[in-house]
Tab-separated table of C-alpha atoms in Angstrom:
chain	number	residue	atom	x	y	z
A	1385	MET	CA	-19.506	-22.049	-20.492
A	1386	GLU	CA	-19.246	-20.866	-16.895
A	1387	SER	CA	-18.960	-17.117	-16.403
A	1388	GLN	CA	-16.260	-15.615	-14.196
A	1389	LEU	CA	-18.823	-14.885	-11.464
A	1390	ALA	CA	-20.141	-18.435	-11.622
A	1391	ARG	CA	-16.640	-19.845	-11.286
A	1392	ILE	CA	-15.988	-17.663	-8.258
A	1393	GLU	CA	-19.251	-18.846	-6.691
A	1394	GLN	CA	-18.417	-22.480	-7.440
A	1395	SER	CA	-14.851	-22.199	-6.160
A	1396	LEU	CA	-15.967	-23.154	-2.650
A	1397	ASN	CA	-19.250	-24.903	-3.507
A	1398	ALA	CA	-17.639	-27.486	-5.772
A	1399	ARG	CA	-15.077	-28.629	-3.202
A	1400	TYR	CA	-16.793	-28.130	0.159
A	1401	THR	CA	-20.304	-28.611	1.493
A	1402	LEU	CA	-22.670	-25.644	1.486
A	1403	TRP	CA	-22.184	-25.167	5.238
A	1404	VAL	CA	-18.544	-24.132	4.808
A	1405	ARG	CA	-19.346	-20.426	4.345
A	1406	GLU	CA	-21.336	-20.314	7.558
A	1407	ALA	CA	-18.516	-22.065	9.426
A	1408	LEU	CA	-15.909	-19.680	8.003
A	1409	ASP	CA	-18.076	-16.677	8.926
A	1410	GLU	CA	-18.024	-17.801	12.558
A	1411	LEU	CA	-14.226	-17.720	12.796
A	1412	GLN	CA	-12.953	-14.649	14.633
A	1413	HIS	CA	-10.061	-14.014	12.252
A	1414	ASN	CA	-9.306	-11.486	9.510
A	1415	PHE	CA	-8.697	-13.510	6.362
A	1416	THR	CA	-9.398	-14.023	2.690
A	1417	ILE	CA	-9.380	-17.112	0.470
A	1418	THR	CA	-8.210	-16.825	-3.143
A	1419	ASP	CA	-8.392	-19.212	-6.099
A	1420	PRO	CA	-5.281	-19.369	-8.337
A	1421	THR	CA	-7.076	-21.522	-10.914
A	1422	ILE	CA	-9.416	-18.652	-11.876
A	1423	SER	CA	-8.217	-15.878	-14.166
A	1424	GLY	CA	-6.816	-12.992	-12.115
A	1425	HIS	CA	-6.394	-15.085	-8.932
A	1426	PRO	CA	-9.482	-13.496	-7.334
A	1427	ILE	CA	-10.671	-13.491	-3.744
A	1428	VAL	CA	-13.511	-16.014	-3.397
A	1429	PHE	CA	-14.182	-15.507	0.319
A	1430	ALA	CA	-13.615	-12.662	2.788
A	1431	SER	CA	-14.290	-13.051	6.505
A	1432	PRO	CA	-16.508	-10.594	8.413
A	1433	GLY	CA	-13.473	-9.587	10.488
A	1434	PHE	CA	-11.479	-8.728	7.400
A	1435	LEU	CA	-14.345	-6.690	5.920
A	1436	LYS	CA	-14.737	-4.739	9.161
A	1437	MET	CA	-10.984	-4.099	9.352
A	1438	SER	CA	-10.655	-2.977	5.720
A	1439	GLY	CA	-13.924	-1.052	5.413
A	1440	PHE	CA	-14.874	-2.806	2.170
A	1441	SER	CA	-18.121	-4.676	1.565
A	1442	ARG	CA	-18.088	-8.305	0.517
A	1443	GLU	CA	-19.361	-7.345	-2.944
A	1444	GLN	CA	-16.398	-4.980	-3.363
A	1445	VAL	CA	-13.837	-7.602	-2.317
A	1446	VAL	CA	-14.977	-10.931	-3.773
A	1447	GLY	CA	-13.882	-11.168	-7.405
A	1448	ASN	CA	-10.986	-8.746	-6.956
A	1449	ASN	CA	-7.439	-9.601	-5.919
A	1450	GLY	CA	-5.142	-8.228	-3.239
A	1451	ARG	CA	-3.990	-5.269	-5.330
A	1452	ILE	CA	-7.069	-3.279	-4.283
A	1453	PHE	CA	-5.628	-3.032	-0.745
A	1454	GLN	CA	-2.226	-1.739	-1.853
A	1455	GLY	CA	-1.223	1.898	-2.165
A	1456	PRO	CA	1.677	4.279	-2.803
A	1457	LYS	CA	3.551	3.305	0.373
A	1458	THR	CA	3.102	-0.463	0.004
A	1459	ASN	CA	6.549	-2.027	-0.239
A	1460	ARG	CA	6.935	-3.499	-3.752
A	1461	LYS	CA	9.688	-5.830	-2.601
A	1462	THR	CA	7.314	-7.350	-0.065
A	1463	VAL	CA	4.635	-7.759	-2.737
A	1464	MET	CA	7.178	-9.562	-4.945
A	1465	GLU	CA	8.023	-11.822	-2.003
A	1466	ILE	CA	4.352	-12.823	-1.807
A	1467	ARG	CA	4.195	-13.422	-5.564
A	1468	GLU	CA	7.310	-15.578	-5.358
A	1469	ALA	CA	5.669	-17.694	-2.660
A	1470	ILE	CA	2.605	-18.120	-4.889
A	1471	ARG	CA	4.847	-19.183	-7.759
A	1472	GLU	CA	6.590	-21.727	-5.552
A	1473	GLU	CA	3.274	-22.790	-3.964
A	1474	ARG	CA	4.531	-22.345	-0.409
A	1475	ALA	CA	3.631	-20.433	2.755
A	1476	VAL	CA	4.968	-16.954	3.500
A	1477	ARG	CA	4.796	-14.442	6.370
A	1478	VAL	CA	5.593	-10.746	5.851
A	1479	HIS	CA	4.928	-7.301	7.319
A	1480	LEU	CA	2.830	-5.284	4.883
A	1481	LEU	CA	1.458	-1.746	4.714
A	1482	ASN	CA	-2.035	-1.882	3.227
A	1483	TYR	CA	-4.848	0.627	2.824
A	1484	ARG	CA	-8.434	0.635	3.983
A	1485	LYS	CA	-11.281	1.697	1.718
A	1486	ASP	CA	-11.136	5.234	3.141
A	1487	GLY	CA	-7.436	5.501	2.260
A	1488	THR	CA	-6.111	5.009	5.797
A	1489	PRO	CA	-2.821	3.060	5.772
A	1490	PHE	CA	-2.291	0.342	8.351
A	1491	TRP	CA	0.464	-2.128	9.142
A	1492	MET	CA	-0.374	-5.795	9.328
A	1493	LEU	CA	1.254	-9.175	9.655
A	1494	PHE	CA	0.263	-11.074	6.506
A	1495	GLN	CA	0.545	-14.853	6.568
A	1496	MET	CA	-0.402	-16.871	3.489
A	1497	SER	CA	-0.649	-20.634	3.132
A	1498	PRO	CA	-1.612	-22.878	0.189
A	1499	VAL	CA	-4.441	-25.403	0.354
A	1500	PHE	CA	-3.678	-28.616	-1.529
A	1501	SER	CA	-5.943	-31.196	-3.107
A	1502	LYS	CA	-5.379	-34.608	-1.512
A	1503	GLU	CA	-6.395	-36.211	-4.789
A	1504	ASP	CA	-3.860	-34.741	-7.195
A	1505	GLY	CA	-1.554	-32.594	-5.052
A	1506	GLY	CA	-2.471	-29.370	-6.836
A	1507	VAL	CA	-3.038	-26.022	-5.130
A	1508	VAL	CA	-6.768	-25.249	-5.033
A	1509	HIS	CA	-6.762	-22.159	-2.788
A	1510	PHE	CA	-4.547	-19.779	-0.844
A	1511	ILE	CA	-5.486	-18.598	2.646
A	1512	GLY	CA	-4.365	-15.065	3.520
A	1513	VAL	CA	-4.543	-14.070	7.209
A	1514	GLN	CA	-4.147	-10.417	8.220
A	1515	VAL	CA	-3.255	-9.478	11.793
A	1516	PRO	CA	-3.081	-5.703	12.508
A	1517	ILE	CA	0.232	-4.858	14.161
A	1518	ARG	CA	-0.122	-3.023	17.470
A	1519	ARG	CA	3.085	-1.662	18.908
A	1520	ASN	CA	3.857	1.017	21.490
A	1521	LYS	CA	6.270	3.517	20.018
A	1522	LYS	CA	8.866	4.783	22.501
A	1523	LEU	CA	8.845	8.513	23.222
A	1524	THR	CA	11.605	10.481	21.587
A	1525	ASP	CA	14.249	12.206	23.694
A	1526	ASP	CA	12.538	15.549	23.322
A	1527	GLY	CA	9.301	14.120	24.731
A	1528	ALA	CA	7.337	13.704	21.516
A	1529	ASP	CA	3.622	13.477	21.995
A	1530	ALA	CA	2.516	9.810	22.140
A	1531	ALA	CA	-0.745	10.685	20.421
A	1532	CYS	CA	1.201	12.101	17.462
A	1533	ASN	CA	3.178	8.858	17.131
A	1534	GLU	CA	-0.028	6.906	17.537
A	1535	ILE	CA	-1.679	8.590	14.552
A	1536	ALA	CA	1.331	8.801	12.242
A	1537	PHE	CA	2.091	5.123	12.577
A	1538	GLY	CA	-1.443	4.088	11.637
A	1539	SER	CA	-2.092	0.543	12.817
A	1540	CYS	CA	1.473	0.246	14.071
A	1541	ARG	CA	-0.114	1.473	17.299
A	1542	ARG	CA	-3.849	0.998	16.817
A	1543	GLU	CA	-6.447	0.898	14.073
A	1544	VAL	CA	-7.062	4.436	12.827
A	1545	CYS	CA	-10.712	5.414	12.578
A	1546	PRO	CA	-11.945	7.267	9.458
A	1547	ASP	CA	-12.187	10.523	11.436
A	1548	SER	CA	-8.428	10.390	11.968
A	1549	LEU	CA	-7.717	11.002	8.286
A	1550	VAL	CA	-7.864	14.770	8.700
A	1551	GLU	CA	-5.667	14.566	11.766
A	1552	LEU	CA	-3.236	12.249	9.960
A	1553	THR	CA	-2.869	14.769	7.136
A	1554	ARG	CA	-2.299	17.550	9.643
A	1555	VAL	CA	0.347	15.587	11.548
A	1556	LEU	CA	2.287	14.600	8.439
A	1557	ALA	CA	2.239	18.220	7.265
A	1558	LEU	CA	3.872	19.536	10.437
A	1559	ASP	CA	7.299	21.069	10.003
A	1560	THR	CA	10.489	19.544	11.348
A	1561	ASP	CA	10.367	21.655	14.531
A	1562	THR	CA	7.321	19.825	15.880
A	1563	ASN	CA	7.261	16.834	18.214
A	1564	CYS	CA	6.538	14.558	15.213
A	1565	LYS	CA	9.982	15.121	13.738
A	1566	GLY	CA	11.328	12.017	11.992
A	1567	VAL	CA	8.077	10.022	12.108
A	1568	LYS	CA	7.338	8.339	8.780
A	1569	ILE	CA	4.225	6.401	7.894
A	1570	GLU	CA	6.228	3.968	5.748
A	1571	GLU	CA	8.583	2.945	8.544
A	1572	SER	CA	8.401	-0.812	8.932
A	1573	CYS	CA	6.804	-2.423	11.957
A	1574	GLU	CA	7.770	-5.707	13.550
A	1575	ALA	CA	5.005	-7.997	14.761
A	1576	SER	CA	5.155	-9.340	18.290
A	1577	GLU	CA	5.418	-13.037	19.047
A	1578	LEU	CA	1.794	-12.958	20.175
A	1579	GLU	CA	0.704	-11.528	16.816
A	1580	LYS	CA	2.718	-14.164	14.969
A	1581	GLN	CA	1.060	-16.850	17.079
A	1582	ARG	CA	-2.358	-15.396	16.300
A	1583	ALA	CA	-1.640	-15.622	12.567
A	1584	ALA	CA	-0.448	-19.233	12.833
A	1585	THR	CA	-3.487	-20.183	14.924
A	1586	ALA	CA	-5.806	-18.560	12.376
A	1587	ILE	CA	-4.236	-20.534	9.512
A	1588	ASN	CA	-4.666	-23.789	11.436
A	1589	ASN	CA	-8.288	-23.025	12.339
A	1590	ILE	CA	-9.215	-22.129	8.759
A	1591	LEU	CA	-7.488	-25.236	7.393
A	1592	SER	CA	-9.378	-27.367	9.922
A	1593	VAL	CA	-12.705	-25.968	8.699
A	1594	LEU	CA	-11.828	-26.485	5.029
A	1595	THR	CA	-10.556	-30.011	5.670
A	1596	HIS	CA	-13.673	-30.957	7.625
A	1597	TYR	CA	-16.133	-29.638	5.051
A	1598	SER	CA	-14.242	-31.217	2.148
A	1599	GLU	CA	-14.624	-34.729	3.561
A	1600	SER	CA	-18.323	-35.020	2.701
A	1601	THR	CA	-17.755	-34.078	-0.929
A	1602	GLY	CA	-14.966	-36.611	-1.436
A	1603	ARG	CA	-12.652	-33.851	-2.709
A	1604	MET	CA	-10.482	-33.617	0.375
A	1605	VAL	CA	-7.944	-30.878	0.962
A	1606	CYS	CA	-4.972	-30.539	3.303
A	1607	GLY	CA	-2.429	-27.955	4.408
A	1608	LYS	CA	0.561	-29.897	3.141
A	1609	ARG	CA	1.051	-31.507	-0.236
A	1610	CYS	CA	-0.033	-35.090	0.375
A	1611	SER	CA	0.982	-36.345	-3.077
A	1612	LEU	CA	3.019	-35.227	-6.039
A	1613	PRO	CA	1.121	-33.001	-8.484
A	1614	ALA	CA	-0.689	-35.079	-11.066
A	1615	ALA	CA	0.819	-35.304	-14.523
A	1616	GLY	CA	-0.319	-32.419	-16.683
A	1617	LEU	CA	-1.127	-30.159	-13.739
A	1618	ILE	CA	0.447	-26.748	-14.329
A	1619	ASN	CA	1.863	-24.543	-11.612
A	1620	SER	CA	-0.656	-22.157	-10.035
A	1621	SER	CA	1.591	-19.168	-10.792
A	1622	LEU	CA	1.665	-20.099	-14.498
A	1623	ASN	CA	-2.103	-20.481	-14.333
A	1624	ILE	CA	-2.372	-16.908	-13.053
A	1625	SER	CA	-0.026	-15.542	-15.737
A	1626	LEU	CA	-1.850	-17.322	-18.551
A	1627	GLY	CA	-5.167	-16.015	-17.223
A	1628	ARG	CA	-4.115	-12.469	-18.142
A	1629	ILE	CA	-3.946	-13.366	-21.858
A	1630	LYS	CA	-7.239	-12.478	-23.525
A	1631	GLN	CA	-7.005	-14.465	-26.776
A	1632	SER	CA	-8.416	-17.938	-27.372
A	1633	PHE	CA	-5.714	-20.562	-26.850
A	1634	VAL	CA	-4.893	-23.921	-25.280
A	1635	LEU	CA	-1.644	-25.174	-23.787
A	1636	ILE	CA	-0.692	-28.749	-24.668
A	1637	ASP	CA	1.827	-31.001	-22.925
A	1638	PRO	CA	3.760	-32.992	-25.560
A	1639	HIS	CA	5.501	-35.107	-22.906
A	1640	LEU	CA	2.313	-36.901	-21.845
A	1641	PRO	CA	0.404	-39.624	-23.740
A	1642	ASN	CA	-1.954	-38.209	-26.400
A	1643	MET	CA	-0.638	-34.698	-25.721
A	1644	PRO	CA	-3.455	-33.535	-23.411
A	1645	VAL	CA	-4.677	-29.990	-22.933
A	1646	VAL	CA	-3.349	-28.630	-19.610
A	1647	TYR	CA	-4.762	-25.112	-19.902
A	1648	GLY	CA	-7.622	-23.500	-21.800
A	1649	SER	CA	-8.155	-19.732	-21.808
A	1650	ASP	CA	-11.473	-18.080	-20.992
A	1651	ALA	CA	-11.762	-16.943	-24.632
A	1652	PHE	CA	-11.286	-20.546	-25.794
A	1653	LEU	CA	-14.076	-21.724	-23.500
A	1654	LYS	CA	-16.337	-18.970	-24.829
A	1655	LEU	CA	-15.537	-19.870	-28.436
A	1656	THR	CA	-16.134	-23.618	-28.031
A	1657	GLY	CA	-18.872	-23.682	-25.376
A	1658	TYR	CA	-17.004	-26.062	-23.062
A	1659	ASP	CA	-16.455	-25.651	-19.327
A	1660	ARG	CA	-12.878	-25.774	-18.102
A	1661	HIS	CA	-13.148	-29.169	-16.441
A	1662	GLU	CA	-14.421	-30.606	-19.729
A	1663	VAL	CA	-11.305	-29.399	-21.563
A	1664	LEU	CA	-8.415	-30.219	-19.243
A	1665	GLY	CA	-6.941	-33.652	-19.897
A	1666	ARG	CA	-8.575	-34.037	-23.317
A	1667	ASP	CA	-6.523	-34.956	-26.395
A	1668	TRP	CA	-5.148	-31.913	-28.208
A	1669	ASN	CA	-7.379	-32.583	-31.244
A	1670	PHE	CA	-10.691	-33.090	-29.405
A	1671	LEU	CA	-12.412	-30.311	-31.412
A	1672	ASN	CA	-12.211	-32.360	-34.600
A	1673	GLY	CA	-15.184	-34.239	-36.048
A	1674	VAL	CA	-16.366	-36.346	-38.957
A	1675	ASP	CA	-15.897	-33.616	-41.559
A	1676	THR	CA	-12.500	-32.421	-40.365
A	1677	ASP	CA	-9.896	-32.779	-43.120
A	1678	SER	CA	-7.480	-35.553	-42.117
A	1679	SER	CA	-4.733	-34.125	-44.328
A	1680	ILE	CA	-4.730	-30.919	-42.270
A	1681	LEU	CA	-4.455	-32.984	-39.094
A	1682	HIS	CA	-1.480	-34.760	-40.615
A	1683	GLN	CA	0.094	-31.386	-41.426
A	1684	ILE	CA	-0.274	-30.316	-37.789
A	1685	GLN	CA	1.218	-33.571	-36.500
A	1686	GLU	CA	4.188	-33.207	-38.821
A	1687	SER	CA	4.893	-29.694	-37.570
A	1688	ILE	CA	4.697	-30.916	-33.959
A	1689	GLN	CA	7.164	-33.716	-34.659
A	1690	ALA	CA	9.474	-31.257	-36.403
A	1691	GLU	CA	9.078	-28.838	-33.458
A	1692	GLN	CA	8.057	-26.085	-35.863
A	1693	PRO	CA	5.125	-23.641	-35.883
A	1694	CYS	CA	2.317	-23.951	-38.426
A	1695	THR	CA	-0.884	-22.132	-39.352
A	1696	VAL	CA	-3.897	-23.909	-40.852
A	1697	CYS	CA	-7.593	-23.332	-41.437
A	1698	ILE	CA	-9.489	-26.321	-40.077
A	1699	LEU	CA	-13.128	-27.291	-39.560
A	1700	ASN	CA	-13.778	-27.756	-35.836
A	1701	TYR	CA	-16.786	-28.586	-33.670
A	1702	ARG	CA	-18.151	-26.813	-30.616
A	1703	LYS	CA	-19.656	-28.591	-27.623
A	1704	ASP	CA	-23.148	-28.217	-29.122
A	1705	LYS	CA	-21.873	-29.950	-32.321
A	1706	SER	CA	-22.077	-26.782	-34.406
A	1707	THR	CA	-19.122	-26.270	-36.728
A	1708	PHE	CA	-16.821	-23.320	-37.290
A	1709	TRP	CA	-13.772	-22.638	-39.429
A	1710	ASN	CA	-10.805	-22.251	-37.122
A	1711	LEU	CA	-7.712	-20.297	-38.146
A	1712	LEU	CA	-5.338	-22.286	-35.940
A	1713	HIS	CA	-1.752	-21.364	-35.192
A	1714	MET	CA	0.359	-24.009	-33.398
A	1715	SER	CA	3.768	-23.208	-31.976
A	1716	PRO	CA	6.298	-24.852	-29.639
A	1717	VAL	CA	6.934	-23.134	-26.305
A	1718	ARG	CA	10.421	-23.548	-24.869
A	1719	ASN	CA	11.507	-23.072	-21.268
A	1720	ALA	CA	14.530	-21.065	-20.124
A	1721	THR	CA	16.893	-23.928	-20.999
A	1722	GLY	CA	15.670	-24.088	-24.589
A	1723	LYS	CA	13.786	-27.365	-24.212
A	1724	ILE	CA	10.205	-27.663	-25.419
A	1725	ALA	CA	7.877	-27.460	-22.428
A	1726	TYR	CA	4.537	-27.112	-24.234
A	1727	PHE	CA	2.812	-26.439	-27.520
A	1728	VAL	CA	0.341	-23.576	-27.724
A	1729	GLY	CA	-2.609	-23.581	-30.087
A	1730	VAL	CA	-4.173	-20.166	-30.769
A	1731	GLN	CA	-7.664	-20.237	-32.304
A	1732	MET	CA	-9.479	-17.589	-34.288
A	1733	GLU	CA	-12.855	-18.091	-35.912
A	1734	GLU	CA	-12.624	-17.528	-39.662
A	1735	LYS	CA	-15.359	-14.876	-39.678
A	1736	CYS	CA	-13.308	-12.823	-37.165
A	1737	LYS	CA	-10.286	-12.499	-39.451
A	1738	SER	CA	-10.769	-8.802	-40.085
A	1739	GLN	CA	-8.395	-6.320	-38.460
A	1740	ASP	CA	-9.244	-5.271	-34.929
A	1741	ARG	CA	-9.804	-1.673	-33.863
A	1742	ARG	CA	-6.051	-1.221	-33.368
A	1743	GLY	CA	-5.444	-2.209	-36.969
A	1744	LEU	CA	-3.767	-5.525	-36.070
A	1745	SER	CA	-4.136	-8.425	-38.504
A	1746	PRO	CA	-5.260	-11.884	-37.266
A	1747	GLU	CA	-1.750	-13.227	-37.756
A	1748	ILE	CA	-0.207	-10.476	-35.616
A	1749	ARG	CA	-2.796	-11.032	-32.895
A	1750	GLN	CA	-2.058	-14.754	-32.842
A	1751	LEU	CA	1.681	-14.192	-32.721
A	1752	GLY	CA	1.109	-11.751	-29.863
A	1753	ALA	CA	-0.713	-14.455	-27.886
A	1754	VAL	CA	2.081	-16.945	-28.594
A	1755	GLY	CA	4.645	-14.419	-27.412
A	1756	ALA	CA	2.740	-13.778	-24.184
A	1757	VAL	CA	2.540	-17.517	-23.463
A	1758	LYS	CA	6.268	-17.922	-24.102
A	1759	VAL	CA	7.092	-15.074	-21.735
A	1760	ALA	CA	4.916	-16.619	-19.006
A	1761	VAL	CA	6.515	-20.068	-19.344
A	1762	ARG	CA	10.080	-18.778	-19.537
A	1763	SER	CA	9.596	-16.399	-16.625
A	1764	LEU	CA	8.376	-19.285	-14.510
A	1765	SER	CA	11.336	-21.526	-15.383
A	1766	ILE	CA	13.840	-18.678	-14.910
A	1767	GLY	CA	12.347	-17.940	-11.502
A	1768	ALA	CA	12.532	-21.606	-10.531
A	1769	SER	CA	16.184	-21.783	-11.606
A	1770	CYS	CA	17.039	-18.655	-9.608
A	1771	SER	CA	15.292	-20.055	-6.533
A	1772	LYS	CA	17.240	-23.303	-6.755
A	1773	SER	CA	20.506	-21.406	-7.187
A	1774	SER	CA	19.660	-19.226	-4.198
A	1775	ASP	CA	18.786	-22.259	-2.072
A	1776	GLY	CA	22.073	-23.871	-3.013
A	1777	PHE	CA	23.970	-20.710	-2.079
A	1778	ASN	CA	22.153	-20.415	1.239
A	1779	ASN	CA	23.003	-24.012	2.073
A	1780	LEU	CA	26.729	-23.502	1.548
């Protein structure tokens, strides 16, 4: 089974030629590339410009997600707007207050765009471009010092060097009688048209590089969805939510022929020895073998047809053909309208049935995983319904 680090490394290597990193390094833009198909939606590439701007090293950035750049003054509503765009697999442009490694806040124009697979229409990456916002703050009526405004607004005026941290603290601590009266670091900044154009140009340049270097591998990508998502392909936002669940489980689509697996957790891959690409699309019962009890399989099929949960102990086979007794819990997963969207199968090796360190029984742990999956699926469908309602309202 691939490790998390190996999957991050292969995120670009598997879809583009090996020269893509060198080509991306040459672009004079501040940007990151993330992979929503990997647990945690990590950054898989960070440009030299972005690393210089943020103060982080590549080793500190790659493998993490965008939360490491957020701080106490980052607008949560703006962050939710970005998450909503990820859920809907669309582009977004917002003004965002982020933090450098040294704790210095800075305003930036953040523009994100999905990268689609030409083959199946699924989202394979997100590009995130960051353009520091530079804006001249008008002097106040009492002749406030421009240098004071310059520091207190962080990158609203210019990038603040690390040595300015002490000065920033001093400025913000001044009383209301000073020239800095009314200046707040969290005040929003508006990007200029030139900065917006820079962000759009960066997105186009990065997409051009990715498209070019995907042609040789035969796994071409594009900036717009060229085809409808393939059957059984789950939304990238659901992929991210499911990736936070630590137990071993698979998600099965009962509406497709042979009920294929559409998601397998990292713990499931570790338990069975399979890589993710070897699991997705397989029949729901692909772990069974010659000594698997057919009557237990029949019991599972009956519960699926009755749309009811069931728990069985079944002999299963790993990729290396070794066997293990699997305490399997199957349960239907309904969307926000009450219709069955998926079935979830939670696995637990028989020898691991003892209580965990929190005193939870195997059954409780499995039900906890089922509950987490149900919340993820229902949250996605509720969000989609709200978005459609909002679009309808806006079109009135």
